[in-house]
Amino acid sequence: MSATGAQPGENMTEQQAAAAVQQMFDSIAPKYDLLNHVLSAGIDRRWWRRCATTFRDVLAKPESVVLDLCCGTGDMTSALLALRPSPAEQMMAVDFSHEMITRGIEKHRGHNVCFIEADALNLPMSDHSFDLVVSAFGFRNLANYDAGLREIARVLKPGGQIGILDFNQPGGPIGKLYAFYFRRVLPAIGAAISRSASAYAYLPASVGRFPKPPEMLRKMEAAGYTHTTWTPYTFGIAGLYRGTKSE
C-alpha cells in the first residue's frame, strides 16, 4: 500500500507525524541552509533555478499571484522572485516551522514577498487565489500527500499550475552509488553539523516512503490536475512534478 504521508516515527497518526516534522525542522533551522548546500555539493541552487525557469511565463506576468509552499528559509522563493517583474503582485511563502519562517523573513527583508506561518494542509487562503503554487523539497514532509494535493488545487485558480520539486530514488549504477551516499554518508555529515541525528536519518527514510513518479502522477490526476509530467534532474536524483488545475 502506498504511503499516506510522512512518518518520522513508527505508527504515528497524521497529527503526531506533522507535529514531529515541525519540531524537527525547527531544531535544524540554524544549520539548514548550510547543510542543503554542503550535502548537495551546491547542486540544489541549480535545481531551484531550473524549477523557477520552467514557470517563467507565469512569473513574468505582473498580475500573477504566486505561492512558495513549504518554503523553509526561502531559497526557492529567491529563485522565483528573480524572475518576477517590478512592480508585480506580492508573492506568498508559507511554512509551518516558526524557526524557518523567521530566517526566511530575515533573508528576504525588503523584497516583495510575504512569509506566513501556516499548515500546508489547511492554508489560510481563499479558493482560487493563485496562478502558481511551487513546493521545493517540502511536499514530501506532509502528513498526507493526497490531502496536500487537494489543498493546493483548492487555492489554485482554474488553469493554474502546480510544481513539486523533490527527491527521487534513481535506478542503475548511479542509483546504487546515490543510495549509499544518501543512506550512509549524508546522515553522518548532517548529524555532525546539525547535531540532530534523527533529522538526517529521517531524510533518506522520507524519500524511500515518497511515491515513485508514476504513482505520484496518478495522485495528481486523481486530485484534479491535467497535463501532469515528471522531469528528472541530475540523473533522476531529484525531479519536478508539474500539472495544471482543471478549468
PDB file of C-alpha atoms in Angstrom:
ATOM      1  CA  MET A   1       0.000   0.000   0.000  1.00  0.00           C
ATOM      2  CA  SER A   2       1.259   3.484  -0.833  1.00  0.00           C
ATOM      3  CA  ALA A   3       2.269   5.897   1.894  1.00  0.00           C
ATOM      4  CA  THR A   4      -0.355   8.307   3.186  1.00  0.00           C
ATOM      5  CA  GLY A   5       2.341  10.799   4.097  1.00  0.00           C
ATOM      6  CA  ALA A   6       5.478  11.433   6.115  1.00  0.00           C
ATOM      7  CA  GLN A   7       6.156   9.117   9.062  1.00  0.00           C
ATOM      8  CA  PRO A   8       9.082  10.330  11.201  1.00  0.00           C
ATOM      9  CA  GLY A   9       8.231   7.671  13.794  1.00  0.00           C
ATOM     10  CA  GLU A  10       6.500   4.327  13.915  1.00  0.00           C
ATOM     11  CA  ASN A  11       2.695   4.090  13.966  1.00  0.00           C
ATOM     12  CA  MET A  12       2.125   7.829  14.248  1.00  0.00           C
ATOM     13  CA  THR A  13      -1.203   9.460  13.495  1.00  0.00           C
ATOM     14  CA  GLU A  14      -1.180  12.232  10.886  1.00  0.00           C
ATOM     15  CA  GLN A  15      -1.351  14.816  13.679  1.00  0.00           C
ATOM     16  CA  GLN A  16       1.573  13.233  15.525  1.00  0.00           C
ATOM     17  CA  ALA A  17       3.613  12.967  12.323  1.00  0.00           C
ATOM     18  CA  ALA A  18       3.002  16.621  11.465  1.00  0.00           C
ATOM     19  CA  ALA A  19       3.998  17.753  14.966  1.00  0.00           C
ATOM     20  CA  ALA A  20       7.182  15.657  14.882  1.00  0.00           C
ATOM     21  CA  VAL A  21       8.218  17.002  11.474  1.00  0.00           C
ATOM     22  CA  GLN A  22       7.511  20.565  12.600  1.00  0.00           C
ATOM     23  CA  GLN A  23       9.669  20.140  15.701  1.00  0.00           C
ATOM     24  CA  MET A  24      12.429  18.530  13.644  1.00  0.00           C
ATOM     25  CA  PHE A  25      12.643  21.416  11.197  1.00  0.00           C
ATOM     26  CA  ASP A  26      12.546  23.989  13.978  1.00  0.00           C
ATOM     27  CA  SER A  27      15.553  22.231  15.536  1.00  0.00           C
ATOM     28  CA  ILE A  28      17.703  22.163  12.382  1.00  0.00           C
ATOM     29  CA  ALA A  29      16.756  25.632  11.089  1.00  0.00           C
ATOM     30  CA  PRO A  30      20.024  27.319  12.218  1.00  0.00           C
ATOM     31  CA  LYS A  31      22.128  24.990  10.028  1.00  0.00           C
ATOM     32  CA  TYR A  32      19.526  24.248   7.343  1.00  0.00           C
ATOM     33  CA  ASP A  33      20.900  26.408   4.517  1.00  0.00           C
ATOM     34  CA  LEU A  34      24.493  25.355   5.122  1.00  0.00           C
ATOM     35  CA  LEU A  35      23.580  21.675   5.137  1.00  0.00           C
ATOM     36  CA  ASN A  36      21.498  21.935   1.960  1.00  0.00           C
ATOM     37  CA  HIS A  37      24.460  23.390   0.082  1.00  0.00           C
ATOM     38  CA  VAL A  38      27.087  21.089   1.604  1.00  0.00           C
ATOM     39  CA  LEU A  39      25.124  17.848   1.247  1.00  0.00           C
ATOM     40  CA  SER A  40      24.143  18.559  -2.368  1.00  0.00           C
ATOM     41  CA  ALA A  41      27.568  19.969  -3.329  1.00  0.00           C
ATOM     42  CA  GLY A  42      25.763  23.141  -4.389  1.00  0.00           C
ATOM     43  CA  ILE A  43      23.547  21.407  -6.946  1.00  0.00           C
ATOM     44  CA  ASP A  44      20.437  22.464  -5.019  1.00  0.00           C
ATOM     45  CA  ARG A  45      20.837  26.046  -6.294  1.00  0.00           C
ATOM     46  CA  ARG A  46      20.774  24.786  -9.872  1.00  0.00           C
ATOM     47  CA  TRP A  47      17.639  22.751  -9.175  1.00  0.00           C
ATOM     48  CA  TRP A  48      15.792  25.774  -7.755  1.00  0.00           C
ATOM     49  CA  ARG A  49      16.747  27.944 -10.726  1.00  0.00           C
ATOM     50  CA  ARG A  50      15.752  25.263 -13.216  1.00  0.00           C
ATOM     51  CA  CYS A  51      12.397  24.772 -11.499  1.00  0.00           C
ATOM     52  CA  ALA A  52      11.702  28.526 -11.492  1.00  0.00           C
ATOM     53  CA  THR A  53      12.645  28.843 -15.161  1.00  0.00           C
ATOM     54  CA  THR A  54      10.066  26.175 -16.031  1.00  0.00           C
ATOM     55  CA  PHE A  55       7.372  28.628 -14.903  1.00  0.00           C
ATOM     56  CA  ARG A  56       8.970  31.709 -16.463  1.00  0.00           C
ATOM     57  CA  ASP A  57       5.841  32.571 -18.486  1.00  0.00           C
ATOM     58  CA  VAL A  58       3.643  32.709 -15.364  1.00  0.00           C
ATOM     59  CA  LEU A  59       6.238  34.505 -13.255  1.00  0.00           C
ATOM     60  CA  ALA A  60       6.799  37.162 -15.931  1.00  0.00           C
ATOM     61  CA  LYS A  61       3.195  38.394 -15.704  1.00  0.00           C
ATOM     62  CA  PRO A  62       2.956  41.182 -13.085  1.00  0.00           C
ATOM     63  CA  GLU A  63      -0.613  40.181 -12.212  1.00  0.00           C
ATOM     64  CA  SER A  64       0.269  36.542 -11.471  1.00  0.00           C
ATOM     65  CA  VAL A  65      -0.221  35.511  -7.841  1.00  0.00           C
ATOM     66  CA  VAL A  66       2.435  33.026  -6.714  1.00  0.00           C
ATOM     67  CA  LEU A  67       2.868  30.828  -3.617  1.00  0.00           C
ATOM     68  CA  ASP A  68       6.027  29.062  -2.453  1.00  0.00           C
ATOM     69  CA  LEU A  69       4.634  26.277  -0.268  1.00  0.00           C
ATOM     70  CA  CYS A  70       6.724  24.583   2.449  1.00  0.00           C
ATOM     71  CA  CYS A  71       9.215  27.346   1.734  1.00  0.00           C
ATOM     72  CA  GLY A  72      11.737  26.665   4.504  1.00  0.00           C
ATOM     73  CA  THR A  73      14.087  29.642   4.683  1.00  0.00           C
ATOM     74  CA  GLY A  74      13.082  30.725   1.186  1.00  0.00           C
ATOM     75  CA  ASP A  75      15.705  29.544  -1.294  1.00  0.00           C
ATOM     76  CA  MET A  76      13.005  28.535  -3.791  1.00  0.00           C
ATOM     77  CA  THR A  77      11.346  31.861  -3.013  1.00  0.00           C
ATOM     78  CA  SER A  78      14.529  33.646  -4.125  1.00  0.00           C
ATOM     79  CA  ALA A  79      14.650  31.706  -7.392  1.00  0.00           C
ATOM     80  CA  LEU A  80      11.028  32.576  -8.149  1.00  0.00           C
ATOM     81  CA  LEU A  81      11.467  36.242  -7.201  1.00  0.00           C
ATOM     82  CA  ALA A  82      14.426  36.535  -9.570  1.00  0.00           C
ATOM     83  CA  LEU A  83      12.040  36.018 -12.497  1.00  0.00           C
ATOM     84  CA  ARG A  84       9.335  38.407 -11.289  1.00  0.00           C
ATOM     85  CA  PRO A  85       8.981  41.831 -12.931  1.00  0.00           C
ATOM     86  CA  SER A  86       8.877  45.032 -10.913  1.00  0.00           C
ATOM     87  CA  PRO A  87       6.301  46.075  -9.972  1.00  0.00           C
ATOM     88  CA  ALA A  88       4.327  42.825  -9.529  1.00  0.00           C
ATOM     89  CA  GLU A  89       1.791  41.236  -7.227  1.00  0.00           C
ATOM     90  CA  GLN A  90       3.287  40.342  -3.851  1.00  0.00           C
ATOM     91  CA  MET A  91       4.459  36.759  -3.639  1.00  0.00           C
ATOM     92  CA  MET A  92       3.432  34.488  -0.738  1.00  0.00           C
ATOM     93  CA  ALA A  93       5.677  31.985   1.065  1.00  0.00           C
ATOM     94  CA  VAL A  94       4.271  29.504   3.600  1.00  0.00           C
ATOM     95  CA  ASP A  95       5.872  27.109   6.081  1.00  0.00           C
ATOM     96  CA  PHE A  96       4.716  25.637   9.392  1.00  0.00           C
ATOM     97  CA  SER A  97       8.141  25.851  11.034  1.00  0.00           C
ATOM     98  CA  HIS A  98       8.393  29.065  13.033  1.00  0.00           C
ATOM     99  CA  GLU A  99      12.196  28.971  13.004  1.00  0.00           C
ATOM    100  CA  MET A 100      12.330  28.518   9.214  1.00  0.00           C
ATOM    101  CA  ILE A 101       9.881  31.357   8.626  1.00  0.00           C
ATOM    102  CA  THR A 102      11.864  33.642  10.952  1.00  0.00           C
ATOM    103  CA  ARG A 103      15.009  33.060   8.898  1.00  0.00           C
ATOM    104  CA  GLY A 104      13.121  33.447   5.628  1.00  0.00           C
ATOM    105  CA  ILE A 105      11.847  36.857   6.684  1.00  0.00           C
ATOM    106  CA  GLU A 106      15.385  37.985   7.546  1.00  0.00           C
ATOM    107  CA  LYS A 107      16.823  36.719   4.240  1.00  0.00           C
ATOM    108  CA  HIS A 108      14.158  38.474   2.172  1.00  0.00           C
ATOM    109  CA  ARG A 109      13.717  41.702   4.082  1.00  0.00           C
ATOM    110  CA  GLY A 110      12.922  44.476   1.596  1.00  0.00           C
ATOM    111  CA  HIS A 111      11.732  42.062  -1.110  1.00  0.00           C
ATOM    112  CA  ASN A 112       8.202  41.776  -2.451  1.00  0.00           C
ATOM    113  CA  VAL A 113       7.259  38.628  -0.538  1.00  0.00           C
ATOM    114  CA  CYS A 114       5.005  37.900   2.431  1.00  0.00           C
ATOM    115  CA  PHE A 115       6.018  34.998   4.722  1.00  0.00           C
ATOM    116  CA  ILE A 116       3.175  33.223   6.526  1.00  0.00           C
ATOM    117  CA  GLU A 117       3.455  30.570   9.236  1.00  0.00           C
ATOM    118  CA  ALA A 118       0.726  28.058   8.380  1.00  0.00           C
ATOM    119  CA  ASP A 119      -0.116  24.393   7.792  1.00  0.00           C
ATOM    120  CA  ALA A 120       0.101  23.313   4.140  1.00  0.00           C
ATOM    121  CA  LEU A 121      -2.913  21.047   4.681  1.00  0.00           C
ATOM    122  CA  ASN A 122      -5.049  23.923   5.951  1.00  0.00           C
ATOM    123  CA  LEU A 123      -3.966  27.080   4.155  1.00  0.00           C
ATOM    124  CA  PRO A 124      -5.371  30.430   5.305  1.00  0.00           C
ATOM    125  CA  MET A 125      -6.077  31.459   1.707  1.00  0.00           C
ATOM    126  CA  SER A 126      -9.322  31.709  -0.240  1.00  0.00           C
ATOM    127  CA  ASP A 127     -10.328  29.309  -3.002  1.00  0.00           C
ATOM    128  CA  HIS A 128      -8.957  30.112  -6.463  1.00  0.00           C
ATOM    129  CA  SER A 129      -6.295  32.550  -5.178  1.00  0.00           C
ATOM    130  CA  PHE A 130      -3.105  31.588  -7.054  1.00  0.00           C
ATOM    131  CA  ASP A 131      -1.853  31.264 -10.609  1.00  0.00           C
ATOM    132  CA  LEU A 132       1.122  29.156  -9.485  1.00  0.00           C
ATOM    133  CA  VAL A 133       1.979  27.069  -6.415  1.00  0.00           C
ATOM    134  CA  VAL A 134       5.507  25.660  -6.154  1.00  0.00           C
ATOM    135  CA  SER A 135       6.881  23.422  -3.393  1.00  0.00           C
ATOM    136  CA  ALA A 136      10.585  22.526  -3.328  1.00  0.00           C
ATOM    137  CA  PHE A 137      11.727  19.621  -1.126  1.00  0.00           C
ATOM    138  CA  GLY A 138       8.887  20.213   1.311  1.00  0.00           C
ATOM    139  CA  PHE A 139       5.837  18.437  -0.043  1.00  0.00           C
ATOM    140  CA  ARG A 140       7.435  15.089   0.848  1.00  0.00           C
ATOM    141  CA  ASN A 141       7.176  16.048   4.534  1.00  0.00           C
ATOM    142  CA  LEU A 142       3.393  16.464   4.554  1.00  0.00           C
ATOM    143  CA  ALA A 143       1.449  14.056   6.749  1.00  0.00           C
ATOM    144  CA  ASN A 144      -0.985  13.306   3.902  1.00  0.00           C
ATOM    145  CA  TYR A 145       0.094  13.636   0.266  1.00  0.00           C
ATOM    146  CA  ASP A 146      -3.391  13.331  -1.237  1.00  0.00           C
ATOM    147  CA  ALA A 147      -4.774  15.967   1.119  1.00  0.00           C
ATOM    148  CA  GLY A 148      -1.850  18.230   0.223  1.00  0.00           C
ATOM    149  CA  LEU A 149      -2.582  17.937  -3.492  1.00  0.00           C
ATOM    150  CA  ARG A 150      -6.260  18.680  -2.889  1.00  0.00           C
ATOM    151  CA  GLU A 151      -5.465  21.725  -0.747  1.00  0.00           C
ATOM    152  CA  ILE A 152      -3.165  23.111  -3.435  1.00  0.00           C
ATOM    153  CA  ALA A 153      -5.918  22.520  -6.006  1.00  0.00           C
ATOM    154  CA  ARG A 154      -8.353  24.404  -3.776  1.00  0.00           C
ATOM    155  CA  VAL A 155      -6.243  27.575  -3.690  1.00  0.00           C
ATOM    156  CA  LEU A 156      -5.226  27.415  -7.366  1.00  0.00           C
ATOM    157  CA  LYS A 157      -7.251  29.279  -9.944  1.00  0.00           C
ATOM    158  CA  PRO A 158      -8.770  27.139 -12.728  1.00  0.00           C
ATOM    159  CA  GLY A 159      -5.935  26.686 -15.204  1.00  0.00           C
ATOM    160  CA  GLY A 160      -3.360  27.478 -12.503  1.00  0.00           C
ATOM    161  CA  GLN A 161      -0.155  25.458 -12.323  1.00  0.00           C
ATOM    162  CA  ILE A 162       1.467  23.298  -9.660  1.00  0.00           C
ATOM    163  CA  GLY A 163       5.157  22.463  -9.387  1.00  0.00           C
ATOM    164  CA  ILE A 164       6.574  19.975  -6.870  1.00  0.00           C
ATOM    165  CA  LEU A 165      10.357  19.650  -6.831  1.00  0.00           C
ATOM    166  CA  ASP A 166      11.525  16.751  -4.707  1.00  0.00           C
ATOM    167  CA  PHE A 167      13.944  13.876  -4.337  1.00  0.00           C
ATOM    168  CA  ASN A 168      13.649  10.547  -6.131  1.00  0.00           C
ATOM    169  CA  GLN A 169      15.358   7.166  -5.987  1.00  0.00           C
ATOM    170  CA  PRO A 170      17.115   6.613  -9.329  1.00  0.00           C
ATOM    171  CA  GLY A 171      17.914   3.150 -10.635  1.00  0.00           C
ATOM    172  CA  GLY A 172      21.032   1.609 -12.185  1.00  0.00           C
ATOM    173  CA  PRO A 173      24.651   2.157 -11.095  1.00  0.00           C
ATOM    174  CA  ILE A 174      24.022   5.839 -10.355  1.00  0.00           C
ATOM    175  CA  GLY A 175      21.142   4.812  -8.135  1.00  0.00           C
ATOM    176  CA  LYS A 176      23.303   2.400  -6.148  1.00  0.00           C
ATOM    177  CA  LEU A 177      26.009   4.992  -5.609  1.00  0.00           C
ATOM    178  CA  TYR A 178      23.433   7.601  -4.656  1.00  0.00           C
ATOM    179  CA  ALA A 179      21.695   5.200  -2.272  1.00  0.00           C
ATOM    180  CA  PHE A 180      24.971   4.528  -0.445  1.00  0.00           C
ATOM    181  CA  TYR A 181      25.672   8.252  -0.089  1.00  0.00           C
ATOM    182  CA  PHE A 182      22.097   9.089   0.872  1.00  0.00           C
ATOM    183  CA  ARG A 183      21.715   6.342   3.481  1.00  0.00           C
ATOM    184  CA  ARG A 184      25.203   6.170   4.960  1.00  0.00           C
ATOM    185  CA  VAL A 185      27.256   9.305   4.269  1.00  0.00           C
ATOM    186  CA  LEU A 186      24.627  12.066   4.259  1.00  0.00           C
ATOM    187  CA  PRO A 187      23.090  11.182   7.668  1.00  0.00           C
ATOM    188  CA  ALA A 188      26.537  11.130   9.281  1.00  0.00           C
ATOM    189  CA  ILE A 189      27.501  14.554   7.883  1.00  0.00           C
ATOM    190  CA  GLY A 190      24.089  16.003   8.652  1.00  0.00           C
ATOM    191  CA  ALA A 191      24.171  14.758  12.218  1.00  0.00           C
ATOM    192  CA  ALA A 192      27.690  16.099  12.794  1.00  0.00           C
ATOM    193  CA  ILE A 193      26.873  19.609  11.557  1.00  0.00           C
ATOM    194  CA  SER A 194      23.302  19.970  12.830  1.00  0.00           C
ATOM    195  CA  ARG A 195      23.730  17.843  15.977  1.00  0.00           C
ATOM    196  CA  SER A 196      20.412  16.201  15.097  1.00  0.00           C
ATOM    197  CA  ALA A 197      20.965  12.576  14.118  1.00  0.00           C
ATOM    198  CA  SER A 198      17.243  11.874  13.916  1.00  0.00           C
ATOM    199  CA  ALA A 199      16.574  14.635  11.379  1.00  0.00           C
ATOM    200  CA  TYR A 200      19.147  13.346   8.898  1.00  0.00           C
ATOM    201  CA  ALA A 201      18.185   9.729   9.435  1.00  0.00           C
ATOM    202  CA  TYR A 202      14.614  10.807   8.621  1.00  0.00           C
ATOM    203  CA  LEU A 203      15.654  12.352   5.286  1.00  0.00           C
ATOM    204  CA  PRO A 204      16.509   9.127   3.378  1.00  0.00           C
ATOM    205  CA  ALA A 205      13.596   7.358   5.048  1.00  0.00           C
ATOM    206  CA  SER A 206      11.218  10.066   3.846  1.00  0.00           C
ATOM    207  CA  VAL A 207      12.484   9.743   0.283  1.00  0.00           C
ATOM    208  CA  GLY A 208      12.023   5.979   0.410  1.00  0.00           C
ATOM    209  CA  ARG A 209       8.451   6.495   1.582  1.00  0.00           C
ATOM    210  CA  PHE A 210       7.570   9.116  -1.031  1.00  0.00           C
ATOM    211  CA  PRO A 211       5.572   7.858  -4.050  1.00  0.00           C
ATOM    212  CA  LYS A 212       7.530   6.947  -7.164  1.00  0.00           C
ATOM    213  CA  PRO A 213       6.898   9.139 -10.223  1.00  0.00           C
ATOM    214  CA  PRO A 214       4.162   7.003 -11.853  1.00  0.00           C
ATOM    215  CA  GLU A 215       2.227   6.797  -8.593  1.00  0.00           C
ATOM    216  CA  MET A 216       2.700  10.485  -7.829  1.00  0.00           C
ATOM    217  CA  LEU A 217       1.381  11.401 -11.265  1.00  0.00           C
ATOM    218  CA  ARG A 218      -1.684   9.229 -10.649  1.00  0.00           C
ATOM    219  CA  LYS A 219      -2.249  11.010  -7.335  1.00  0.00           C
ATOM    220  CA  MET A 220      -2.053  14.377  -9.082  1.00  0.00           C
ATOM    221  CA  GLU A 221      -4.565  13.306 -11.712  1.00  0.00           C
ATOM    222  CA  ALA A 222      -6.924  11.972  -9.020  1.00  0.00           C
ATOM    223  CA  ALA A 223      -6.720  15.373  -7.290  1.00  0.00           C
ATOM    224  CA  GLY A 224      -7.910  17.127 -10.449  1.00  0.00           C
ATOM    225  CA  TYR A 225      -4.719  18.055 -12.306  1.00  0.00           C
ATOM    226  CA  THR A 226      -4.241  17.650 -16.048  1.00  0.00           C
ATOM    227  CA  HIS A 227      -1.147  17.691 -18.300  1.00  0.00           C
ATOM    228  CA  THR A 228       0.845  16.081 -15.496  1.00  0.00           C
ATOM    229  CA  THR A 229       4.546  15.467 -16.098  1.00  0.00           C
ATOM    230  CA  TRP A 230       7.672  14.486 -14.211  1.00  0.00           C
ATOM    231  CA  THR A 231      11.053  15.829 -15.345  1.00  0.00           C
ATOM    232  CA  PRO A 232      14.142  14.184 -13.780  1.00  0.00           C
ATOM    233  CA  TYR A 233      17.027  16.376 -12.607  1.00  0.00           C
ATOM    234  CA  THR A 234      20.657  15.198 -12.283  1.00  0.00           C
ATOM    235  CA  PHE A 235      20.267  11.530 -13.280  1.00  0.00           C
ATOM    236  CA  GLY A 236      16.910  11.325 -11.524  1.00  0.00           C
ATOM    237  CA  ILE A 237      18.230  12.183  -8.055  1.00  0.00           C
ATOM    238  CA  ALA A 238      15.530  14.836  -7.972  1.00  0.00           C
ATOM    239  CA  GLY A 239      12.756  15.851 -10.306  1.00  0.00           C
ATOM    240  CA  LEU A 240       9.918  18.264 -10.989  1.00  0.00           C
ATOM    241  CA  TYR A 241       6.273  17.232 -10.960  1.00  0.00           C
ATOM    242  CA  ARG A 242       4.130  19.637 -12.922  1.00  0.00           C
ATOM    243  CA  GLY A 243       0.405  19.871 -13.582  1.00  0.00           C
ATOM    244  CA  THR A 244      -2.463  22.214 -14.395  1.00  0.00           C
ATOM    245  CA  LYS A 245      -5.670  22.547 -12.397  1.00  0.00           C
ATOM    246  CA  SER A 246      -8.699  21.604 -14.458  1.00  0.00           C
ATOM    247  CA  GLU A 247     -10.644  24.555 -15.882  1.00  0.00           C
TER     248      GLU A 247
END
